[in-house]
Coordinates of C-alpha atoms and ligand atoms in Angstrom, one line a residue:
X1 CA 0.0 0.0 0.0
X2 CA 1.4 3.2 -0.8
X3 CA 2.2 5.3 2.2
X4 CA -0.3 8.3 3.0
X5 CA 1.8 11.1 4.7
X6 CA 0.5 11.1 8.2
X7 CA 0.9 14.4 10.1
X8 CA -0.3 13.5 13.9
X9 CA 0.8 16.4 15.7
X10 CA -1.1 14.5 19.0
X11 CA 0.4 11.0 18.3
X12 CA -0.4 9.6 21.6
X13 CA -3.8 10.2 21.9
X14 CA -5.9 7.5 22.6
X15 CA -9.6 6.7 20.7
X16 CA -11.3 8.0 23.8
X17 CA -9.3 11.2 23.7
X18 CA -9.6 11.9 19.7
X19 CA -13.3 11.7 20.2
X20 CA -12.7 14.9 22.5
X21 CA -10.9 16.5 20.5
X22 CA -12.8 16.0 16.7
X23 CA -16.0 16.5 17.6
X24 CA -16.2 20.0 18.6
X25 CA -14.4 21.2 16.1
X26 CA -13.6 18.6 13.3
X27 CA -13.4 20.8 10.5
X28 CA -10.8 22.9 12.1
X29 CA -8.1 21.3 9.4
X30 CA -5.4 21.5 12.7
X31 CA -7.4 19.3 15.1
X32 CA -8.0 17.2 12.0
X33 CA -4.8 15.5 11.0
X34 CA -3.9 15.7 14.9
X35 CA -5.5 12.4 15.1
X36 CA -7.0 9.1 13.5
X37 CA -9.9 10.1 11.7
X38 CA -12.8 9.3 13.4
X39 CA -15.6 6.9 12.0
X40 CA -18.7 8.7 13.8
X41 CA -22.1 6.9 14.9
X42 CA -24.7 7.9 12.1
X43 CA -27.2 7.7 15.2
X44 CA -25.9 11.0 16.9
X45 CA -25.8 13.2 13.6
X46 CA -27.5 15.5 12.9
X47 CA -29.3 16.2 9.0
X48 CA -27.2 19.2 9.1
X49 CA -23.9 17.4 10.0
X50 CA -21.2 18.0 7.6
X51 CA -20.5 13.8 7.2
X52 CA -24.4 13.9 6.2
X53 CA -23.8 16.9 4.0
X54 CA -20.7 15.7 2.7
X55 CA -22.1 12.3 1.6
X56 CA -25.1 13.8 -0.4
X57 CA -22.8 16.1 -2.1
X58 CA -20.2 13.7 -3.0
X59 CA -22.9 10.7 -4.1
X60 CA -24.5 13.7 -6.2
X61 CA -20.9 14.1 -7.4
X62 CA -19.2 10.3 -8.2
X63 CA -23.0 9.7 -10.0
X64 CA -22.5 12.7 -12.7
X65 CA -18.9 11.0 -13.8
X66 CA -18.9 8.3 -16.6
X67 CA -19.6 5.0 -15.7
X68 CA -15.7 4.2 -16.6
X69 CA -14.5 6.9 -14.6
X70 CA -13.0 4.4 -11.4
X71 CA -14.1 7.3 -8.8
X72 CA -17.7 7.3 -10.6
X73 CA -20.6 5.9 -8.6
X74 CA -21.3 2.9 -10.6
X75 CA -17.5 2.4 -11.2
X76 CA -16.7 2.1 -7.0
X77 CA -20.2 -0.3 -6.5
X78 CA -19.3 -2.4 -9.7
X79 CA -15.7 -3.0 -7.8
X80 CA -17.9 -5.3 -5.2
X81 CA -20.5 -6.5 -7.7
X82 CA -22.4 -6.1 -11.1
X83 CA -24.6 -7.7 -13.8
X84 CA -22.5 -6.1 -16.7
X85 CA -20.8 -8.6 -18.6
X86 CA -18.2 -6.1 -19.7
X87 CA -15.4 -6.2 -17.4
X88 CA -13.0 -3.5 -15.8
X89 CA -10.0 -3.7 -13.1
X90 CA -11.4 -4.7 -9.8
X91 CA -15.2 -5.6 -10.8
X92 CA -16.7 -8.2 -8.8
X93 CA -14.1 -9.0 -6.3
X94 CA -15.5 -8.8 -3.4
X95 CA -15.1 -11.5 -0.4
X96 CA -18.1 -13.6 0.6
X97 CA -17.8 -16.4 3.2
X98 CA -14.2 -16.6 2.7
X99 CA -11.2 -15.9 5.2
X100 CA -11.1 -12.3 3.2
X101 CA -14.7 -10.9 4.4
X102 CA -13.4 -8.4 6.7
X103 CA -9.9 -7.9 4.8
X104 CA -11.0 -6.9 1.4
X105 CA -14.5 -4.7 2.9
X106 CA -12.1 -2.9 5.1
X107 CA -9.5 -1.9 2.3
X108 CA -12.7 -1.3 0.1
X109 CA -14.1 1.4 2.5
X110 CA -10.8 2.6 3.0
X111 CA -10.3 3.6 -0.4
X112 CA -14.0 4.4 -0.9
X113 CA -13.5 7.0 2.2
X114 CA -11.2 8.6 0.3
X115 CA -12.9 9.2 -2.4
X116 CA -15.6 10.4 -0.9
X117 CA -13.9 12.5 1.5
X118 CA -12.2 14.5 -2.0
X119 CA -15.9 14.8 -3.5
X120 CA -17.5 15.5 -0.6
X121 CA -15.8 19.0 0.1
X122 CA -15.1 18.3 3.7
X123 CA -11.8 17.8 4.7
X124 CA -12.4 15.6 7.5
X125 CA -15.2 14.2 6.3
X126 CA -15.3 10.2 7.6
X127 CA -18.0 7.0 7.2
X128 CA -20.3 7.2 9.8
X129 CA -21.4 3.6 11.0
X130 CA -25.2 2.6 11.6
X131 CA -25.2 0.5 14.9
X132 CA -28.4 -1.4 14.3
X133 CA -27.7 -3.8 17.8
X134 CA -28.8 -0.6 19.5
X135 CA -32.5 -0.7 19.6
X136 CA -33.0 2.8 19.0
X137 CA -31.3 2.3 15.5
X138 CA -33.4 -0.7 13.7
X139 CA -35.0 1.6 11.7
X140 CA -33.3 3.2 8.0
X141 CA -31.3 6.0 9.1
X142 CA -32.8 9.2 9.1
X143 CA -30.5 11.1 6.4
X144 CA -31.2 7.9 4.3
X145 CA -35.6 8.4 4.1
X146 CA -35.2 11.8 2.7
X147 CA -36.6 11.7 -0.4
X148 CA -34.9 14.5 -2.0
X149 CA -31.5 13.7 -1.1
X150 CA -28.9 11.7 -2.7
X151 CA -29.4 9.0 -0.8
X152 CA -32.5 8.1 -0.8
X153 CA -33.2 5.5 -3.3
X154 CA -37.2 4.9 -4.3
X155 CA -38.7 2.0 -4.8
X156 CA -38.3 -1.3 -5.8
X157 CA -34.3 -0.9 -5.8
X158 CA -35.2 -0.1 -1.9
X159 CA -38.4 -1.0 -0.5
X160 CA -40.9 2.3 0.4
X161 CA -41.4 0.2 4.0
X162 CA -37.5 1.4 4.6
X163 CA -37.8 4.9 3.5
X164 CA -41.0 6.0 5.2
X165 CA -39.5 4.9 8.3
X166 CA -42.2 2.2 9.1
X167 CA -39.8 -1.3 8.5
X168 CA -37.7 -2.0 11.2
X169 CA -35.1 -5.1 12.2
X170 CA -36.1 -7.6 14.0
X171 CA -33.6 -7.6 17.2
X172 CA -33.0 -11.2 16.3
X173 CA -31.4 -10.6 13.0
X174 CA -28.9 -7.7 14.5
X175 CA -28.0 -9.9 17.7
X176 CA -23.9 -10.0 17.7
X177 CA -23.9 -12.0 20.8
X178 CA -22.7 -14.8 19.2
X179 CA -20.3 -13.9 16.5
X180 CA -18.4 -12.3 19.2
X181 CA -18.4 -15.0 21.7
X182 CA -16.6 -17.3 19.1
X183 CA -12.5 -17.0 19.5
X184 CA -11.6 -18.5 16.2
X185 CA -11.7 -16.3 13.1
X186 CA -12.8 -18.3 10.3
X187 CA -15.4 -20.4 10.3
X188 CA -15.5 -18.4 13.8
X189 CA -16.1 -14.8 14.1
X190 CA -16.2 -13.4 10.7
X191 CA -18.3 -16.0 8.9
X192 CA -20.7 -15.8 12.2
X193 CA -21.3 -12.3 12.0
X194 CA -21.1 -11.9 8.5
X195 CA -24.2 -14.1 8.9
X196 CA -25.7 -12.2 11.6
X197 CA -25.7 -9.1 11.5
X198 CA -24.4 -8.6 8.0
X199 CA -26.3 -11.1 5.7
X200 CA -29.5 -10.4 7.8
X201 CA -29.5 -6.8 7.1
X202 CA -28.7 -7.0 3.5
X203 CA -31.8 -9.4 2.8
X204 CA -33.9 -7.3 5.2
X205 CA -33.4 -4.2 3.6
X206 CA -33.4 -5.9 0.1
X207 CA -35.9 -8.2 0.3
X208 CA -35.6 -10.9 -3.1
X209 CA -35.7 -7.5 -5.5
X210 CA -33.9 -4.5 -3.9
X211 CA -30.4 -3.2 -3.9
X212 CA -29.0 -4.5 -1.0
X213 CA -30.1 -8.2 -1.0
X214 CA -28.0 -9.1 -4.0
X215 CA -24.6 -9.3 -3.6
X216 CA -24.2 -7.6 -7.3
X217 CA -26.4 -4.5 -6.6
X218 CA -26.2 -4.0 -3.3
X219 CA -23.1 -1.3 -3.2
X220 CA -25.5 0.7 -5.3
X221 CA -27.3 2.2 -2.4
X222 CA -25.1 4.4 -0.1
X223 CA -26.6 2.9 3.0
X224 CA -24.2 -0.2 1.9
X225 CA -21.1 1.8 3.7
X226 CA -22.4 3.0 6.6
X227 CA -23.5 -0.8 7.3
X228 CA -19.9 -1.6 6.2
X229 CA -18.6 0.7 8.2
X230 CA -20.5 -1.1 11.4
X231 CA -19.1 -4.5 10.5
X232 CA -15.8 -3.0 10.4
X233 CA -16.3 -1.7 13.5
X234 CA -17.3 -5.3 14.8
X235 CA -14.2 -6.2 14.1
X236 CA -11.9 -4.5 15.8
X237 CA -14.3 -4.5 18.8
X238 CA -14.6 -8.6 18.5
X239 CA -10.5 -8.2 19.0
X240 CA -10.3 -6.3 21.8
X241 CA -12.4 -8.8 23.6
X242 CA -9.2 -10.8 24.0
X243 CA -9.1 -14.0 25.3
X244 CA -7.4 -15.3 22.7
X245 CA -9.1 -13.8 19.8
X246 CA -6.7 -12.9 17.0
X247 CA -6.5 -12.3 13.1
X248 CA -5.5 -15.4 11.0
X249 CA -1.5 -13.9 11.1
X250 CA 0.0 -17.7 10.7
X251 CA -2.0 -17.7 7.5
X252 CA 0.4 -16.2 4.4
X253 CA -2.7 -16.4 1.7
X254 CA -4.9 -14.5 3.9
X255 CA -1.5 -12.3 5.1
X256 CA -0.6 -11.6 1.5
X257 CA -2.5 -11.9 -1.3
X258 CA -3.1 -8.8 -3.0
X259 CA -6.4 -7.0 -4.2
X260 CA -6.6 -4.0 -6.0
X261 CA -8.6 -0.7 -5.8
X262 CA -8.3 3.1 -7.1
X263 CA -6.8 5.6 -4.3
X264 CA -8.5 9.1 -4.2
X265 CA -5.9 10.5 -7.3
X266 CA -6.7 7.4 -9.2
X267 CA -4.0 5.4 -8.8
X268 CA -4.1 1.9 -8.9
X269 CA -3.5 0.8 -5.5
X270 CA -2.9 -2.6 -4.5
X271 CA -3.4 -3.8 -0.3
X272 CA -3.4 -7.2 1.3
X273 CA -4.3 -8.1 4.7
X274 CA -0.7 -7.2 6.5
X275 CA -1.7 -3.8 5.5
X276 CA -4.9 -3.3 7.4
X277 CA -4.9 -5.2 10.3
X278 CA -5.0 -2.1 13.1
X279 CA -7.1 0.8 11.4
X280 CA -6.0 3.4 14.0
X281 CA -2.2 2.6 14.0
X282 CA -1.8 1.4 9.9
X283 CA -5.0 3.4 8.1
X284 CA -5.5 6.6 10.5
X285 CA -9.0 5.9 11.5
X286 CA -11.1 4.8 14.4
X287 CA -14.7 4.4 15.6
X288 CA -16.7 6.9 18.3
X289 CA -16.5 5.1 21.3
X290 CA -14.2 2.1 20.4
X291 CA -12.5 0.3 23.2
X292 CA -8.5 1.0 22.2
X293 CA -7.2 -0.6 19.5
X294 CA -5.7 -4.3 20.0
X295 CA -2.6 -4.0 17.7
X296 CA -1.5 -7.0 15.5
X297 CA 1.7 -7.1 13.3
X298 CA 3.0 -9.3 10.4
X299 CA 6.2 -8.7 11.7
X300 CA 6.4 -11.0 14.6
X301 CA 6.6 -14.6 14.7
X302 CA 2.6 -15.8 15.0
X303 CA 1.7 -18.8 17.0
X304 CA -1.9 -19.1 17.0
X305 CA -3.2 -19.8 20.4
X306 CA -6.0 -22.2 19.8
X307 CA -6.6 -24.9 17.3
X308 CA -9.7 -26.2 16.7
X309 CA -10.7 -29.8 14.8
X310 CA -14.6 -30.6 14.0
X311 CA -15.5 -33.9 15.1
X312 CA -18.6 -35.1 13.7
X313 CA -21.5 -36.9 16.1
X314 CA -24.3 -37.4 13.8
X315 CA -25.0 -36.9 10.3
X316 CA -29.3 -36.9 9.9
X317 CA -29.8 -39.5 7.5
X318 CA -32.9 -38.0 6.1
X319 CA -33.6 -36.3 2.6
X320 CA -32.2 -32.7 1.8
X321 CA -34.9 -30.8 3.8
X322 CA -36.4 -27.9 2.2
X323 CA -37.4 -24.4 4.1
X324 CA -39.9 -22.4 2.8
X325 CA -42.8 -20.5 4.1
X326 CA -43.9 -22.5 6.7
X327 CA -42.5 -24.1 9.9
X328 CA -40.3 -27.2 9.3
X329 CA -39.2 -29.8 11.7
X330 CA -36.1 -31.8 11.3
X331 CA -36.1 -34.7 14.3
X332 CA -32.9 -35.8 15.2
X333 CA -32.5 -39.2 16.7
X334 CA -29.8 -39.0 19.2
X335 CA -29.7 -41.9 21.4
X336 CA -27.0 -42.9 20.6
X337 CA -24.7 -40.1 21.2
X338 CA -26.4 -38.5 24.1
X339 CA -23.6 -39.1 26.5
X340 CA -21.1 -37.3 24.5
X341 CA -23.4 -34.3 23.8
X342 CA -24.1 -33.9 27.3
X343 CA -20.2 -33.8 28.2
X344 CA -19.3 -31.6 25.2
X345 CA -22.2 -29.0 26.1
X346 CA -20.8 -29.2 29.9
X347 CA -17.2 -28.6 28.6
X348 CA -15.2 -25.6 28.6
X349 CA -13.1 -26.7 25.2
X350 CA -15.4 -28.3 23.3
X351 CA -18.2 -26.8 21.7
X352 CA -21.5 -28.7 20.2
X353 CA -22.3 -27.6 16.6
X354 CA -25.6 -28.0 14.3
X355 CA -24.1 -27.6 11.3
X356 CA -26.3 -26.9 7.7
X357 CA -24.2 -27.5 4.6
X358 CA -24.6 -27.7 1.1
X359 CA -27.9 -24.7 1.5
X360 CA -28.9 -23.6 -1.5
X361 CA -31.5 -22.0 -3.5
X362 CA -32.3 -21.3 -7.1
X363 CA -32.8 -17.3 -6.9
X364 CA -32.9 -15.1 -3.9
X365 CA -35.4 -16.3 -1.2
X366 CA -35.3 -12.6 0.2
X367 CA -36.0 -14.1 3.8
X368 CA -34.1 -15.2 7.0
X369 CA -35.2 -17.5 9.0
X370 CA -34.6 -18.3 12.5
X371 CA -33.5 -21.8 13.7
X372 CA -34.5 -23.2 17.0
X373 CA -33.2 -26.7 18.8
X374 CA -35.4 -28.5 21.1
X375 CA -38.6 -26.0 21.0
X376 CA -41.2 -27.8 22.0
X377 CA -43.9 -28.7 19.7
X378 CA -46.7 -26.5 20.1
X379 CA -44.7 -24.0 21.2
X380 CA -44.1 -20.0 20.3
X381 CA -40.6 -19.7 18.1
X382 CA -39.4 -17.1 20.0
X383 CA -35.7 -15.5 19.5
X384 CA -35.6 -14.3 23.4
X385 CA -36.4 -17.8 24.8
X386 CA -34.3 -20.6 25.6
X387 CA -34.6 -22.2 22.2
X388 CA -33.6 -20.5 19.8
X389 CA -29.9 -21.1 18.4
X390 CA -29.5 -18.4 15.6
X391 CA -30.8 -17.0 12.1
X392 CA -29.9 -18.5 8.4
X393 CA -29.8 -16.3 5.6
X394 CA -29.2 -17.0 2.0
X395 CA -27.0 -13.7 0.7
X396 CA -23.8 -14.4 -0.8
X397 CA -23.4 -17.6 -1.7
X398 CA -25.8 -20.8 -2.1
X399 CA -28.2 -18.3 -4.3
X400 CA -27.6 -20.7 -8.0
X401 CA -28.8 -17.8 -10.1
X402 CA -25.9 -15.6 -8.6
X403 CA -23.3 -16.3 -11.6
X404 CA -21.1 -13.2 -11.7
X405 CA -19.4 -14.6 -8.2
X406 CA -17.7 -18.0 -7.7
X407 CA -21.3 -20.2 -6.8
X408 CA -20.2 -22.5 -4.0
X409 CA -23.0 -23.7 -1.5
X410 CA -24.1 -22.2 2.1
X411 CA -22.6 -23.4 5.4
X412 CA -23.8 -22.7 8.4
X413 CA -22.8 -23.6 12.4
X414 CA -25.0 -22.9 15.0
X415 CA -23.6 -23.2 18.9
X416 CA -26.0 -25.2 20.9
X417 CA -24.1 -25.4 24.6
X418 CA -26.2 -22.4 25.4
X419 CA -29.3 -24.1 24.2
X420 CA -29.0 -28.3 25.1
X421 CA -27.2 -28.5 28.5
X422 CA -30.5 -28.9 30.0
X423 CA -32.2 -29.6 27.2
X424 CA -30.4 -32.7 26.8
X425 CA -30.9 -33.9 30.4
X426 CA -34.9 -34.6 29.5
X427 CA -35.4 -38.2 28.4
X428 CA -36.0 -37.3 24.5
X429 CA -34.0 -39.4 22.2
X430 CA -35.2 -36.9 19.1
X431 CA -33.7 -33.1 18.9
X432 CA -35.8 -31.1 16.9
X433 CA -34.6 -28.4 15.2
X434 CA -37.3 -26.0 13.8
X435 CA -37.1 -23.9 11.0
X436 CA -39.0 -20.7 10.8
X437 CA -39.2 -17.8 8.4
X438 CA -38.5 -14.4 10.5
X439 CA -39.9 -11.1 8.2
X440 CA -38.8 -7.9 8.8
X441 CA -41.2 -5.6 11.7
X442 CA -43.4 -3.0 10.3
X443 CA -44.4 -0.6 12.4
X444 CA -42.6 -2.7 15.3
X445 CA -45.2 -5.8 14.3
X446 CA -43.9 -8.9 12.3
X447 CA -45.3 -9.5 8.5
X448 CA -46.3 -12.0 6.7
X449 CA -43.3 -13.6 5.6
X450 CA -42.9 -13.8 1.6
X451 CA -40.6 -16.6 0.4
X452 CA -39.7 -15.6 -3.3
X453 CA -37.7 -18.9 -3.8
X454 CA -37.4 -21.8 -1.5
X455 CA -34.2 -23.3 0.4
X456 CA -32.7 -26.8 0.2
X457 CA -30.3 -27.7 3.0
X458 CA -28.8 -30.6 1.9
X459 CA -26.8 -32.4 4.7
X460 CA -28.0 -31.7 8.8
X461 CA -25.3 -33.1 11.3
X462 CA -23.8 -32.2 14.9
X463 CA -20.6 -32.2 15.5
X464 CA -18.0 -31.1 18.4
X465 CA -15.1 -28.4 18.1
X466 CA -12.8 -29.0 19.7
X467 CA -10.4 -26.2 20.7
X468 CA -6.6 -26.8 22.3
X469 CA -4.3 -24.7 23.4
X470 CA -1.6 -24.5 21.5
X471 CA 1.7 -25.6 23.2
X472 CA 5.2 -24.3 22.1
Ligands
C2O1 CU1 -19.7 -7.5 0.2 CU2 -22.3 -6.5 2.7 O1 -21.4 -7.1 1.2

């Protein structure tokens, strides 16, 4: 990455401290470079703001260049995804459900930020991030319903539920608790929340038709980057939960392999992950009230401290089970490895999986759908009670008709610990898992869910991780 000349005249200060010192006066150009650049919470802005400001005018900007202009609008949302079948540098490469997810959205924001920043006529003009966990933020932001503004976009490419304000997500399908409790990376943290919240969100503001539920439209609308901008976030807040939680640095694909984007002079720049793994510290930015920064180097020896290995228990032997509309049940007869369930629920280093694989569908269902182990029949789905192991969402990959991106099928793993350790101790030999369909709230109420193309999951098993500590 080329180097950006940093001038920090305050180089100690902490996140905590540049928060004090931006926000009063952020467009004072001193106070500006004294620090990171400061990633603000779209929540606490006002329509007046100059990053709201600043956005309108530079989306009104980057959409008046030609479309093979790399700063234009549809040049920067083509670099993650597009139907054209002509091809330019960088088109389609973003990272779905790969080690790269975080990686390659971070370096694509940071280069986006750039760019905007120069259109945008603000010199410290930053991403603002929309923290939908906080339940005063499920609804579109504000700046975003305003029908005369940049960026608003109408109807279909962004459902009129969104814009007027009356759609809202379901706390379910923005519930981080357990990406962050995993302490592996990948499949761990990032595919986990990159399921929930990030897939979720996407096909709930998308549905099967808008913007931001394909994968190859979705950069379109400029309320992609401030979602971005929260996964980002996500991650350096997942690190500084320590305990062992650290990027993949004994990995050299996922350490060096390079992509390529357009800096803000249109340069072609290329990045790769040794370049952006502390934002404050390598990239000059941070987040409004982010804990400090864990830092992370390429430089140093890496010896991961964890390993984990998947042992599978049971693999159902039924058909592929297809999700659609209505509830389904998937009974699970586990006599036979009840004992070990019980002790790998009770354990502290191992960790019992459902596991979904090979999930696909032939176009975009539009839907998520909440999964439940051991609910009672009869009884309420409800994501707050003691049943409910996590949402499944068909975004990125498993979606057949998705052709511009390497197809694979979906995976899923869902932690049940939380879920079976009493569970299991009924005398049931059958786990059922139960597969509901989970719209979006409109006017805080659920809807009637609308399945625009049905869900296969083709192999159902539990398994146990098992994570060691590594010994030198
Ligand atoms: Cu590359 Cu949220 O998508």
């Amino acid at each position: 990455m080329k180097k950006h000349s940093r001038r920090r005249f305050i180089a100690t200060a902490g996140a905590a401290a540049s928060v004090a010192i931006l926000s009063p006066s952020l467009f004072d150009i001193t106070s500006v470079f004294a620090a990171p650049f400061t990633r603000r919470d779209i929540g606490s802005l006002s329509a007046g703001d100059p990053i709201i400001t600043g956005y309108k005018t530079a989306v009104t900007a980057m959409k008046a260049l030609p479309a093979t202009d790399v700063h234009s609008w549809s040049y920067q949302a083509a670099i993650h995804g597009t139907f054209a079948s002509s091809s330019h540098a960088a088109w389609n490469t973003c990272e779905h459900h790969t080690k790269y997810f975080w990686s390659w959205h971070r370096m694509y924001l940071y280069y986006f930020e750039k760019i905007v920043r120069k259109y945008s006529g603000v010199p410290g003009w930053t991403l603002p991030y929309w923290n939908y966990s906080a339940a005063d933020q499920r609804q579109l932001p504000a700046p975003f319903q305003d029908a005369t503004s940049s960026l608003f976009v109408p109807d279909p490419n962004r459902p009129t539920s969104w814009s007027a304000g009356s759609a809202s997500l379901p706390p379910a399908h923005v519930d981080i608790s357990a990406g962050m409790a995993q302490i592996n990376f990948y499949m761990g943290a990032s595919s986990s929340l990159e399921g929930n919240p990030h897939d979720n969100v996407h096909v709930d503001i998308g549905g099967p038709s808008g913007w931001m539920g394909n994968i190859h439209t979705a950069a379109q609308d400029p309320v992609f980057y401030v979602h971005h901008a929260n996964i980002d976030r996500l991650w350096n807040l997942w690190r500084a939960q320590g305990g062992g939680r650290s990027d993949p640095l004994g990995d050299s694909p996922w350490k060096n392999t390079l992509f390529l984007f357009f800096d803000e002079n249109k340069n072609t720049v290329t990045t790769k992950g040794c370049d952006v793994l502390n934002s404050a510290a390598q990239l000059n930015y941070n987040y409004e009230g982010e804990p400090p920064e864990v830092t992370e180097s390429c430089l140093r020896l890496f010896f991961p401290p964890w390993i984990f290995q998947i042992v599978n228990l049971i693999i159902w032997p039924g058909p592929p089970v297809e999700v659609g509309g209505e509830r389904v049940l998937i009974p699970i007869d586990i006599k036979a490895m009840k004992e070990r369930m019980l002790s790998a629920a009770d354990s502290s280093s191992q960790t019992l999986l459902l596991i979904f694989d090979k999930v696909e569908a032939e176009r975009l269902p539009g839907v998520v759908w909440e999964v439940y182990a051991g609910l009672p029949a009869g009884k309420t789905p409800d994501p707050n009670g003691p049943y409910f192991v996590g949402t499944m969402t068909l975004f990125s990959t498993g979606i057949r008709s998705q052709k511009m991106h390497n197809y694979k099928p979906a995976e899923f793993q869902f932690a049940l610990d939380r879920v079976l350790a009493s569970a299991l101790r009924t005398k049931a030999d059958k786990l059922e898992i139960t597969i509901v369909p989970s719209p979006i709230l409109i006017d805080g109420k659920p809807t009637k869910p609308r399945v625009a193309s049905p869900a296969r999951i083709g192999r159902v098993s539990i398994a146990i991780e098992n994570q060691q500590k590594q010994t030198k």
